[in-house]
Short mmCIF file of C-alpha atoms in Angstrom, two decimals:
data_model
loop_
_atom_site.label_atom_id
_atom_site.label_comp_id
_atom_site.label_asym_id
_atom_site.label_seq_id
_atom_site.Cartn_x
_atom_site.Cartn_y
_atom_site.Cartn_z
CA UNK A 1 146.90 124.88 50.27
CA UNK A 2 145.50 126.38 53.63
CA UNK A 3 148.77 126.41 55.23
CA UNK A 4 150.62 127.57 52.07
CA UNK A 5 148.47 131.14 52.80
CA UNK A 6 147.39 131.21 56.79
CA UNK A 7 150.32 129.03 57.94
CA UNK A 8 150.63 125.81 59.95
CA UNK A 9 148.00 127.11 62.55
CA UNK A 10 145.03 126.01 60.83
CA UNK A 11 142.10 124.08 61.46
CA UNK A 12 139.92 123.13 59.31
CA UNK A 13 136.43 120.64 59.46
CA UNK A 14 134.22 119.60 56.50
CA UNK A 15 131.56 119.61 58.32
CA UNK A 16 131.64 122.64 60.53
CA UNK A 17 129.46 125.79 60.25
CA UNK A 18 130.64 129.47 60.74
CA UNK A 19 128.06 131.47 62.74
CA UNK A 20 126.94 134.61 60.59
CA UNK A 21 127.36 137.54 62.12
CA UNK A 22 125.70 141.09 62.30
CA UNK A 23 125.39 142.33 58.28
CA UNK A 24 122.55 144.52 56.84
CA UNK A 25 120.71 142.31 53.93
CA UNK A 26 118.62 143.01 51.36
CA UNK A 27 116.18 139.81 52.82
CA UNK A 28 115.66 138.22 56.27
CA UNK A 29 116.59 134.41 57.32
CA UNK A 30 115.60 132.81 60.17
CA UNK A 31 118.09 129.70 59.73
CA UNK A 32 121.68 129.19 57.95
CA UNK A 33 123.24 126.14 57.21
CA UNK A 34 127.20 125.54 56.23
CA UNK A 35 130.05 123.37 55.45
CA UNK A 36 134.09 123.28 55.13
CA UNK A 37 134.60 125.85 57.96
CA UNK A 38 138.13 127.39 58.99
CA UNK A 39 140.25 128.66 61.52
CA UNK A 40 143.08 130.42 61.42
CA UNK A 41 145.62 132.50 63.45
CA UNK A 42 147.18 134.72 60.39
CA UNK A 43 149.76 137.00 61.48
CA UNK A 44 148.88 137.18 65.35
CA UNK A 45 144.74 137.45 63.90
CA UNK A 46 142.03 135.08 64.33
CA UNK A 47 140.32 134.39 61.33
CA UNK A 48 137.35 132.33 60.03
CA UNK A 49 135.85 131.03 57.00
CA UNK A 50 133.70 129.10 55.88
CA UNK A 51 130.31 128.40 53.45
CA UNK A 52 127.35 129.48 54.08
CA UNK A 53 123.48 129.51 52.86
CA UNK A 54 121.21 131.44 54.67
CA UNK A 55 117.29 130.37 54.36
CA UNK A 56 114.16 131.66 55.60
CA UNK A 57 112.32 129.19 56.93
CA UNK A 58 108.33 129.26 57.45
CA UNK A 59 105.66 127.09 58.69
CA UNK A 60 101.91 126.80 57.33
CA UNK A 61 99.36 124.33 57.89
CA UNK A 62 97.81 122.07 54.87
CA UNK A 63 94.41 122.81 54.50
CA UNK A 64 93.02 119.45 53.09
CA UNK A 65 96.13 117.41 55.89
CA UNK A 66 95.74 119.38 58.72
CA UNK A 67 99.41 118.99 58.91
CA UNK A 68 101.88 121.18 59.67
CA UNK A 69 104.15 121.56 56.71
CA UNK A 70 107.85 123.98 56.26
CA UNK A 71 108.82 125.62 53.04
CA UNK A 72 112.95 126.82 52.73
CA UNK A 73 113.76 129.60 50.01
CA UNK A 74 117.47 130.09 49.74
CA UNK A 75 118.20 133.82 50.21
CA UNK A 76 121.98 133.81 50.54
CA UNK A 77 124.82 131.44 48.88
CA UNK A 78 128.36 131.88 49.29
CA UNK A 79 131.17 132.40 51.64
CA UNK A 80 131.68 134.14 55.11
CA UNK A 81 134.85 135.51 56.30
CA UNK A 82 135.43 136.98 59.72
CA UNK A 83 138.48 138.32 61.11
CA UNK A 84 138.63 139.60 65.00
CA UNK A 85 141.42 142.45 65.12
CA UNK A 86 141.67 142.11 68.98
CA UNK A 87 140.57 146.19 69.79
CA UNK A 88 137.70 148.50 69.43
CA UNK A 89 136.84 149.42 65.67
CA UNK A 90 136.87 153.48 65.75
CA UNK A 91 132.67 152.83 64.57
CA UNK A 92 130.23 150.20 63.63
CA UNK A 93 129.15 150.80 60.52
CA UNK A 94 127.52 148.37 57.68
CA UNK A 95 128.01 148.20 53.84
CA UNK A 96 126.51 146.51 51.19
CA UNK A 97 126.59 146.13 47.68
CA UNK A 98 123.70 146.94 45.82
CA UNK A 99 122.52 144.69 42.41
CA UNK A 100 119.60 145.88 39.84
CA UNK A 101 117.64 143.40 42.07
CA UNK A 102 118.43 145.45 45.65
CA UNK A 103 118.39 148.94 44.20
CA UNK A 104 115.10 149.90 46.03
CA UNK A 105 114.95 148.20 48.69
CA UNK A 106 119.24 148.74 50.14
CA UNK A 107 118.82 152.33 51.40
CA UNK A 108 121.65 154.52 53.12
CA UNK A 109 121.51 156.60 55.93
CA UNK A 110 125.06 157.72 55.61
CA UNK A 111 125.92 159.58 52.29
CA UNK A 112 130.00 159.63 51.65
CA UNK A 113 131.37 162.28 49.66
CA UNK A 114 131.95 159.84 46.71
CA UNK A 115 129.29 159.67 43.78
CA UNK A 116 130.13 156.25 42.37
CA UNK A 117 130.59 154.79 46.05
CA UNK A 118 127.36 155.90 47.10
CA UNK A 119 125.88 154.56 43.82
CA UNK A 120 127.28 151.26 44.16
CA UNK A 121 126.90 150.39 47.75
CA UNK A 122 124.62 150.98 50.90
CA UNK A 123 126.29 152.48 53.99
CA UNK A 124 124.55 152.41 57.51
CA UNK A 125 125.76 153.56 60.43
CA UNK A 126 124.00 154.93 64.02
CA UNK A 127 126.40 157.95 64.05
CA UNK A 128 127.15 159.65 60.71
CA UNK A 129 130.53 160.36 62.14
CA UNK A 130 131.92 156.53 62.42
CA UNK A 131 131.24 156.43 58.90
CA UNK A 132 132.97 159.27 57.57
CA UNK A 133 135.88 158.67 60.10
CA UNK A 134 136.50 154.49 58.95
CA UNK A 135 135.63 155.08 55.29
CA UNK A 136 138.37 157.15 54.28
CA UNK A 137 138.80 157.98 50.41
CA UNK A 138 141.62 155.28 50.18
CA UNK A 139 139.28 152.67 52.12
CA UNK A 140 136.31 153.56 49.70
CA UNK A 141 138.84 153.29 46.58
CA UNK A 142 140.10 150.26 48.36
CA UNK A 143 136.54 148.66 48.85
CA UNK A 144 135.37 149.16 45.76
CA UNK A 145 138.86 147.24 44.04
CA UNK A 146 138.37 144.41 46.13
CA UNK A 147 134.49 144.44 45.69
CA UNK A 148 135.76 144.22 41.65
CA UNK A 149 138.10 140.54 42.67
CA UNK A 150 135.39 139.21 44.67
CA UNK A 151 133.33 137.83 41.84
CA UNK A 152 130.10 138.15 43.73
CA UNK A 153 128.09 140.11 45.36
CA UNK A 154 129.60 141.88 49.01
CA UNK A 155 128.36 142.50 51.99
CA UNK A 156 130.88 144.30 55.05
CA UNK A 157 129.98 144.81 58.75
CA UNK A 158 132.81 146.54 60.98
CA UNK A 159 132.06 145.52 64.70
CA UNK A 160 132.88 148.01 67.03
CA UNK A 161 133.96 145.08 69.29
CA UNK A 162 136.95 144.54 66.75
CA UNK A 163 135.73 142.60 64.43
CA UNK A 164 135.27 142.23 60.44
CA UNK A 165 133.09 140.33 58.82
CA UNK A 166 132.62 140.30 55.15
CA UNK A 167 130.19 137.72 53.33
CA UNK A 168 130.66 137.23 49.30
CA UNK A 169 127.16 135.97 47.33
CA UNK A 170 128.35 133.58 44.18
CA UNK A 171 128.16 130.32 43.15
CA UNK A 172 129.89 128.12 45.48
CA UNK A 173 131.20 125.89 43.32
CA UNK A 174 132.87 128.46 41.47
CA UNK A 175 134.85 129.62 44.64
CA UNK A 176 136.34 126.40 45.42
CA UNK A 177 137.56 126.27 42.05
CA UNK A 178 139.65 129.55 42.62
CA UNK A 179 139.46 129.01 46.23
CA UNK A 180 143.34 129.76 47.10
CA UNK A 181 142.56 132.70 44.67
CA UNK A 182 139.74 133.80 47.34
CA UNK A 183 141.94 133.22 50.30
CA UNK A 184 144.18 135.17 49.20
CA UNK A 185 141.95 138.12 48.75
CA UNK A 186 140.53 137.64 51.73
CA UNK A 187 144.13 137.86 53.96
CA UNK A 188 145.49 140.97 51.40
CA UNK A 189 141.96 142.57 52.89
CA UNK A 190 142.84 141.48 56.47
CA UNK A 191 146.48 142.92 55.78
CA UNK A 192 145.02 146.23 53.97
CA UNK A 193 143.02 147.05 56.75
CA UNK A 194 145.37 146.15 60.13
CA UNK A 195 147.13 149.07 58.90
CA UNK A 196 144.77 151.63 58.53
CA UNK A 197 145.44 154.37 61.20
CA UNK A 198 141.59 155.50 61.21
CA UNK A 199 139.94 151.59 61.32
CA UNK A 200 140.90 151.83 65.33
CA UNK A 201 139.20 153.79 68.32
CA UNK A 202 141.91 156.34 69.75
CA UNK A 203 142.40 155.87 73.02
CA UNK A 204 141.79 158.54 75.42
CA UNK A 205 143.84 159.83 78.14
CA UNK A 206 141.96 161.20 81.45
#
């Protein structure tokens, strides 16, 4: 199934853990904890996938023990996707869905010049300009369609370092059972963006 979408270069280890990267949540974790990570080369781009739970983890001390006991609360279940497009994103700039539950508490500093985008998701960026340069009206239409597939909640972080990575909240049992479903809207992502004239820096000449 893997190499019927990414190809024969594929690696893949039930027991391996992707590494979350930079994302703007509507919670903090201090711990994360995975399973049945990938990696890929899909046309000429590394990819990597995998499950994920990220869990804030806290210590207190039992007041009739003494001892010092740990509580975990599950704040994030679901999958993690990262693709590196080997050159400098033109910005780094976050988005993330909001829910009824994150309403208040996801809060932009970027407004786009798109009503229902702005309604439905959280942009944050250090310069303004990144935003409005990456986040085109056909990447915000574009977003918001594959936000729709996803079945879950999304959460997007464009690296200026080059790369992607997008993290989808929902029950994880429900993605494996569409799981070559989910692959595939993860690589028809990869394969929207690589094309986007305004997702790369322009290079200068001096």
């Amino acid at each position: 199934m893997l190499k019927e979408v990414l190809g024969d270069a594929v690696e893949y280890n039930p027991w391996g853990k992707i590494n979350p990267g930079s994302m703007v949540f509507p919670f903090s974790y201090n711990c994360a904890d995975g399973s049945d990570h990938i990696k890929a080369a899909y046309n000429g781009l590394n990819i990597e996938l995998g499950d994920i739970e990220l869990i804030e983890e806290t210590e207190y001390t039992d007041n009739e023990t003494g001892q010092t006991e740990k509580t975990r609360n599950t704040q994030f279940k679901g999958q993690w996707l990262t693709c590196d497009f080997g050159k400098e994103l033109a910005g780094e700039v976050y988005i993330s869905e909001r829910t009824k539950k994150t309403r208040r508490s996801l809060k932009s500093n970027v407004t786009m010049d798109n009503e229902q985008f702005d309604k439905r998701f959280c942009v944050r960026a250090d310069d303004p300009q990144e935003a409005y340069y990456l986040l085109t009206p056909h990447m915000m239409e574009y977003i918001t369609a594959m936000a729709d597939k996803s079945g879950g909640t999304v959460y997007l972080s464009f690296l200026r370092s080059g790369k992607l990575h997008v993290a989808v909240q929902a029950n994880v049992g429900e993605l494996r059972q569409k799981f070559l479903g989910e692959l595939r809207w993860f690589t028809d992502l990869v394969d929207t963006l690589r094309v986007e004239d305004t997702l790369y820096k322009k290079e200068t000449n001096v």
